[in-house]
PDB file of C-alpha atoms in Angstrom:
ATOM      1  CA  UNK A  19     163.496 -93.157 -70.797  1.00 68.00           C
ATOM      2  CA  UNK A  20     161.333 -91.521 -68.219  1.00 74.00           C
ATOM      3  CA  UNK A  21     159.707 -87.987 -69.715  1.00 73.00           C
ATOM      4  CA  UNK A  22     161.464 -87.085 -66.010  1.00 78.00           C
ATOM      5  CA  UNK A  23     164.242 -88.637 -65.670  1.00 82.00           C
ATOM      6  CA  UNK A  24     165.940 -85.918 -64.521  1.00 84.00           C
ATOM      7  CA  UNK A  25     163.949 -86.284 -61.461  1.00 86.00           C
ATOM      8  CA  UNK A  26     162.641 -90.160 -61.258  1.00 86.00           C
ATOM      9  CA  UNK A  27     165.956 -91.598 -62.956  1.00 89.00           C
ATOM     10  CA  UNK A  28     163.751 -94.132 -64.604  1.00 88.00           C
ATOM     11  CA  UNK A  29     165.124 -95.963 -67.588  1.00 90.00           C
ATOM     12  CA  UNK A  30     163.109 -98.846 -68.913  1.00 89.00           C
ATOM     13  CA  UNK A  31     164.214-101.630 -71.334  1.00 89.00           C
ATOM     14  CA  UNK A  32     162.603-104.287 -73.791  1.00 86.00           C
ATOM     15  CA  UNK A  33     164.499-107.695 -74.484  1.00 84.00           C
ATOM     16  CA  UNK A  34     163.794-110.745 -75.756  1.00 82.00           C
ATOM     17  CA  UNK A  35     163.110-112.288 -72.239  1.00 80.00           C
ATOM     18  CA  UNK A  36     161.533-109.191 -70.608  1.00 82.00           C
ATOM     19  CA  UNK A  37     161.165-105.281 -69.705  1.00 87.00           C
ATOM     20  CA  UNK A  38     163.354-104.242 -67.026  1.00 90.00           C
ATOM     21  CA  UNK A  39     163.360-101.320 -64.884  1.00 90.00           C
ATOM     22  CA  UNK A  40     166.229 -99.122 -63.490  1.00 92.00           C
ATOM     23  CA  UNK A  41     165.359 -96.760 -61.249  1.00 91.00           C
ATOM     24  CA  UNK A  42     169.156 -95.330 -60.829  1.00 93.00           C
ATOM     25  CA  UNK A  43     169.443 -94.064 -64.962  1.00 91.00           C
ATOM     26  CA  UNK A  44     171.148 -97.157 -65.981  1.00 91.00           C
ATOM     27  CA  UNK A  45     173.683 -98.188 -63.095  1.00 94.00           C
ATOM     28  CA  UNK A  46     171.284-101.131 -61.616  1.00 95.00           C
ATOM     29  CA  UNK A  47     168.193-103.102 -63.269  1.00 94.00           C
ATOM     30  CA  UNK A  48     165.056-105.689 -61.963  1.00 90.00           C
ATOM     31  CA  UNK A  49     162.734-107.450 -64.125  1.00 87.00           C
ATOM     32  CA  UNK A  50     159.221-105.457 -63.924  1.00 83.00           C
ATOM     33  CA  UNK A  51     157.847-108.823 -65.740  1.00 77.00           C
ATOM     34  CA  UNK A  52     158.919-111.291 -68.615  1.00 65.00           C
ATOM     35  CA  UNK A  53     157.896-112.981 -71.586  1.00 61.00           C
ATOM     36  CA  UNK A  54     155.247-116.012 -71.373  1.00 63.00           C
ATOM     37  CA  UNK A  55     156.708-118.365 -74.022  1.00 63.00           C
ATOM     38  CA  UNK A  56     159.102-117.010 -76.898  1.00 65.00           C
ATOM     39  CA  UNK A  57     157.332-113.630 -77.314  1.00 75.00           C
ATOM     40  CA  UNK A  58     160.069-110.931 -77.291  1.00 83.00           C
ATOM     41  CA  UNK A  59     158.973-107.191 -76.404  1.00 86.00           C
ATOM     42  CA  UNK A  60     159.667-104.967 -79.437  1.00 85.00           C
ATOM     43  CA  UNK A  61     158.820-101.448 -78.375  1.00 89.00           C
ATOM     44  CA  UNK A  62     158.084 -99.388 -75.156  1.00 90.00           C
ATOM     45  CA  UNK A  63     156.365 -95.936 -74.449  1.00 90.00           C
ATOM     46  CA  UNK A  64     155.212 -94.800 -71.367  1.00 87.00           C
ATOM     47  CA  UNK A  65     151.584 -92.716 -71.333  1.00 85.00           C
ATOM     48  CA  UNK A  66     151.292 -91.468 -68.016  1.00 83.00           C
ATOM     49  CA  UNK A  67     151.781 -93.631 -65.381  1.00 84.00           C
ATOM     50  CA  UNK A  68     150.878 -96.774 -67.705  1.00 86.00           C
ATOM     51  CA  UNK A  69     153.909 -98.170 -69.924  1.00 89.00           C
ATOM     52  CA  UNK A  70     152.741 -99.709 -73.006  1.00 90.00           C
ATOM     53  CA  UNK A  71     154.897-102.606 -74.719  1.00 89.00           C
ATOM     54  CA  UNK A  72     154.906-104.194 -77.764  1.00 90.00           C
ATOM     55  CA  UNK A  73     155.503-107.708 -78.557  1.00 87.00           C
ATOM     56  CA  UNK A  74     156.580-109.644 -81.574  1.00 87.00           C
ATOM     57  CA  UNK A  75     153.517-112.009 -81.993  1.00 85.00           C
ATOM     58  CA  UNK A  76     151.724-111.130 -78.686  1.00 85.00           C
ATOM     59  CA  UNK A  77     150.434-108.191 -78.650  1.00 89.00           C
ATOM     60  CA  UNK A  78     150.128-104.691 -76.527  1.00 90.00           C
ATOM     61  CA  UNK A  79     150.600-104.783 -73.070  1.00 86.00           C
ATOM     62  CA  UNK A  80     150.094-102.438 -70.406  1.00 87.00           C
ATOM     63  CA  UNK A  81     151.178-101.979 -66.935  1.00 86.00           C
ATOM     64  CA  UNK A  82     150.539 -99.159 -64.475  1.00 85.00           C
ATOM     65  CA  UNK A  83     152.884 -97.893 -61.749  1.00 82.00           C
ATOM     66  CA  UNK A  84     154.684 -99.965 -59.695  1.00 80.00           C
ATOM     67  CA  UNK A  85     153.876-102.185 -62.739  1.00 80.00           C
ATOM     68  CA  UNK A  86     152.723-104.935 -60.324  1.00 78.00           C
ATOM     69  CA  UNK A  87     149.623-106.425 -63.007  1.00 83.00           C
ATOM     70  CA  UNK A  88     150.507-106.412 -66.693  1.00 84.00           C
ATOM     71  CA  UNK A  89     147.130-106.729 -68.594  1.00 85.00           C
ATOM     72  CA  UNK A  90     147.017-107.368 -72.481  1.00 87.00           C
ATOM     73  CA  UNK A  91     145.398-104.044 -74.929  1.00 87.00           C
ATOM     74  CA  UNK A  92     146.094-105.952 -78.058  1.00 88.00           C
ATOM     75  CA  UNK A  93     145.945-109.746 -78.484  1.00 88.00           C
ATOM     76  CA  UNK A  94     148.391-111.806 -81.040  1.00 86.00           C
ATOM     77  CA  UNK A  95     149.357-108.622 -83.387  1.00 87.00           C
ATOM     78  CA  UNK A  96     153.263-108.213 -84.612  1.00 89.00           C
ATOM     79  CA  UNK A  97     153.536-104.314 -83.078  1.00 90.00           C
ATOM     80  CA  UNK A  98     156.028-102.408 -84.995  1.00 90.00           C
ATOM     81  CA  UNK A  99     155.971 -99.250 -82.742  1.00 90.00           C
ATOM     82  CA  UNK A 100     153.863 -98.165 -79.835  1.00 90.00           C
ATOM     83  CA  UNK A 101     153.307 -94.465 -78.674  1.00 89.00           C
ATOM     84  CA  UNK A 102     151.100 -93.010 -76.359  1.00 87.00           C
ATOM     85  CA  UNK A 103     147.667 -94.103 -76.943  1.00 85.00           C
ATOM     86  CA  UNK A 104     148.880 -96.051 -80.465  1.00 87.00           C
ATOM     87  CA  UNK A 105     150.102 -98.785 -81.861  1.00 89.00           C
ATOM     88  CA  UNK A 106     151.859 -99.370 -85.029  1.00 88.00           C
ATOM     89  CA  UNK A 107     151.208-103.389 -86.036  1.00 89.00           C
ATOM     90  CA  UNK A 108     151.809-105.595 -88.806  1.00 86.00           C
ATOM     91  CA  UNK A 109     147.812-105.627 -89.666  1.00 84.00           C
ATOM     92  CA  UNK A 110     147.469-101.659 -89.282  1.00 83.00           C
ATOM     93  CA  UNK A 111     147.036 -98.870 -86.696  1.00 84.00           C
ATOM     94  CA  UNK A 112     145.333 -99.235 -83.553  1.00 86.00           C
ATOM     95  CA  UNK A 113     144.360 -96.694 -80.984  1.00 84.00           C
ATOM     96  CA  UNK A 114     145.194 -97.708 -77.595  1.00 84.00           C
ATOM     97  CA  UNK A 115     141.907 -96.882 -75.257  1.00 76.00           C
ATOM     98  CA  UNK A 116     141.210 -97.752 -71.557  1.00 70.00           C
ATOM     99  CA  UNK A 117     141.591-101.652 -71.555  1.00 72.00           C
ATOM    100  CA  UNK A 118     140.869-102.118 -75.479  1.00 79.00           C
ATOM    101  CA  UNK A 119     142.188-101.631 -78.995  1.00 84.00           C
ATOM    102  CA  UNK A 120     140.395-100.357 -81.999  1.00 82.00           C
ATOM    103  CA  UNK A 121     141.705 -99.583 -85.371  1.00 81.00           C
ATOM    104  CA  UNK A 122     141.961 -96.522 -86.534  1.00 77.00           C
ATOM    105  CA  UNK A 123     143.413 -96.280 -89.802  1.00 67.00           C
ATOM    106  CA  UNK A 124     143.100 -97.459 -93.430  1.00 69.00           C
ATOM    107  CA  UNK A 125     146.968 -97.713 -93.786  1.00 73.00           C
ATOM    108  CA  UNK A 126     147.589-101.886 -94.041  1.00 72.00           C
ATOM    109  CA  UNK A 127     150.070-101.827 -91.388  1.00 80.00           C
ATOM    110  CA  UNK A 128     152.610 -99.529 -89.855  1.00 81.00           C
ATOM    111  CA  UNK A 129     156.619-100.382 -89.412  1.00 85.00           C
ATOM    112  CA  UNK A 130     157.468 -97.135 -87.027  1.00 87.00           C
ATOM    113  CA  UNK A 131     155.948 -94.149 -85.809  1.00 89.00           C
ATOM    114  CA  UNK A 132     157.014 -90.607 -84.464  1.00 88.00           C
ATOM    115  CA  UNK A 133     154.826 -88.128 -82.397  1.00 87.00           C
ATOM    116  CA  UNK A 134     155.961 -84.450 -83.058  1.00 87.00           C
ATOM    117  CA  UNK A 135     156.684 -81.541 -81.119  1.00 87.00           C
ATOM    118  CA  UNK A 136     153.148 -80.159 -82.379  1.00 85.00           C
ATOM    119  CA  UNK A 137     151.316 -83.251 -81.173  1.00 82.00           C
ATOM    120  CA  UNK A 138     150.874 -84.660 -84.561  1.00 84.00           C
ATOM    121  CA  UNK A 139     152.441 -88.249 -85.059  1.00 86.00           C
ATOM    122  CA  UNK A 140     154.274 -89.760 -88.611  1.00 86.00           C
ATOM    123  CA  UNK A 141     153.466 -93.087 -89.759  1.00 85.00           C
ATOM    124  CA  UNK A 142     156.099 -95.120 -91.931  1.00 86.00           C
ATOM    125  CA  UNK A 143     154.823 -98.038 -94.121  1.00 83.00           C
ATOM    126  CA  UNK A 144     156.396-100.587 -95.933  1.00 80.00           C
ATOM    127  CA  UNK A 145     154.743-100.144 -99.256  1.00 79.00           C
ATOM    128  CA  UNK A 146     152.381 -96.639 -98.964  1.00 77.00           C
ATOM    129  CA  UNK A 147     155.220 -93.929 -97.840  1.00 80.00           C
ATOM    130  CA  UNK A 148     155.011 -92.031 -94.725  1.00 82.00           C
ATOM    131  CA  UNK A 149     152.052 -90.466 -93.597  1.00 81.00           C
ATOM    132  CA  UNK A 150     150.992 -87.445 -91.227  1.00 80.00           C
ATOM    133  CA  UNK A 151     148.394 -86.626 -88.818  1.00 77.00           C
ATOM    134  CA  UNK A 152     146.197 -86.116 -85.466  1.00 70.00           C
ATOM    135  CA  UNK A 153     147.020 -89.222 -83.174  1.00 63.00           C
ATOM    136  CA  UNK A 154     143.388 -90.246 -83.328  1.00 56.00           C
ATOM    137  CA  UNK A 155     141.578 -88.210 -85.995  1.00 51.00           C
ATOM    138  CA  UNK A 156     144.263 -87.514 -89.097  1.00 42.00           C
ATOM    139  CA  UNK A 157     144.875 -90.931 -88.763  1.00 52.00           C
ATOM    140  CA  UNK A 158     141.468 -92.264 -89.978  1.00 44.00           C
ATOM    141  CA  UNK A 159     141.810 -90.285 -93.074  1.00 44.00           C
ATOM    142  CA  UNK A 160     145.564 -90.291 -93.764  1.00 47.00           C
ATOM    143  CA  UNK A 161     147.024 -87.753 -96.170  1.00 52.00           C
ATOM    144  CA  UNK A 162     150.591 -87.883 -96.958  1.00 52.00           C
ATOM    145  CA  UNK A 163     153.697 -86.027 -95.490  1.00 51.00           C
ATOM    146  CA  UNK A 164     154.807 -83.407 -97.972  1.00 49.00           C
ATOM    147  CA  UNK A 165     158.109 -84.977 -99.184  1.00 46.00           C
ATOM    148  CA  UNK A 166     158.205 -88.092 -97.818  1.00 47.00           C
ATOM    149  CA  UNK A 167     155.205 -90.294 -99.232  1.00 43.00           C
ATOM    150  CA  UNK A 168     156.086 -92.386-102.489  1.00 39.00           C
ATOM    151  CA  UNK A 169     153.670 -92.396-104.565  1.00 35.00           C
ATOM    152  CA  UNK A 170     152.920 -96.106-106.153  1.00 36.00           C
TER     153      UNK A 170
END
């Protein structure tokens, strides 16, 4: 959903055969593009005008407004989560920059991520707990959120 929707009415959706677009919060919906092959879209987050989606096998996308050219951020990764400027893959965590992806963590891989009221974002992991910290910075040296990291 649109940060606006209240004014915009934008709703977006990620499917196995495509993100869609309704511009009307719901009531009517057009393709904005598809899947090439049998890649479905996992996740969606919009970061400005740009919406981000991951893809099960292919990737971060990107797409700015009116989403007329899709370009690719993040080639052949299984993305868990995407959030503003981040993605949360099977093979880590990977900061989403102008046209290119770097890694950014030393967590193995992330399954889903949360950004906070306070900016900070919470990283869940399959085997290493949940972790906290700056969306760029904390998450290069990641400490663990008070109660919720299980310790190995």
């Amino acid at each position: 959903i649109s940060p606006r929707v209240a004014e915009d009415e934008r709703v977006f959706a990620a499917t196995d055969s495509g993100v869609f677009l309704s511009e009307n919060t719901g009531q009517a919906w057009r393709e904005v593009w598809l899947t090439e092959g049998e890649t479905p879209f996992t996740s969606l987050a919009l970061d400005g005008d740009r919406l981000l989606v991951g893809s099960e096998g292919g990737g971060v996308w990107v797409s700015a407004w009116p989403f007329a050219e899709v370009s690719q951020l993040l080639e052949g990764a299984v993305v868990n989560a995407v959030l503003p400027g981040l993605a949360a893959t099977a093979s880590g965590i990977y900061a989403l920059d102008d046209g290119a992806a770097r890694s950014v963590g030393e967590l193995d891989s992330g399954v889903c991520m949360a950004q906070l009221p306070d900016g900070s974002v919470l990283v869940g992991t399959a085997q290493d707990g949940v972790w906290r910290g700056a969306p760029s910075a904390a998450i290069t040296t990641p400490r663990p959120a008070a109660s919720a990291h299980t310790a190995r």
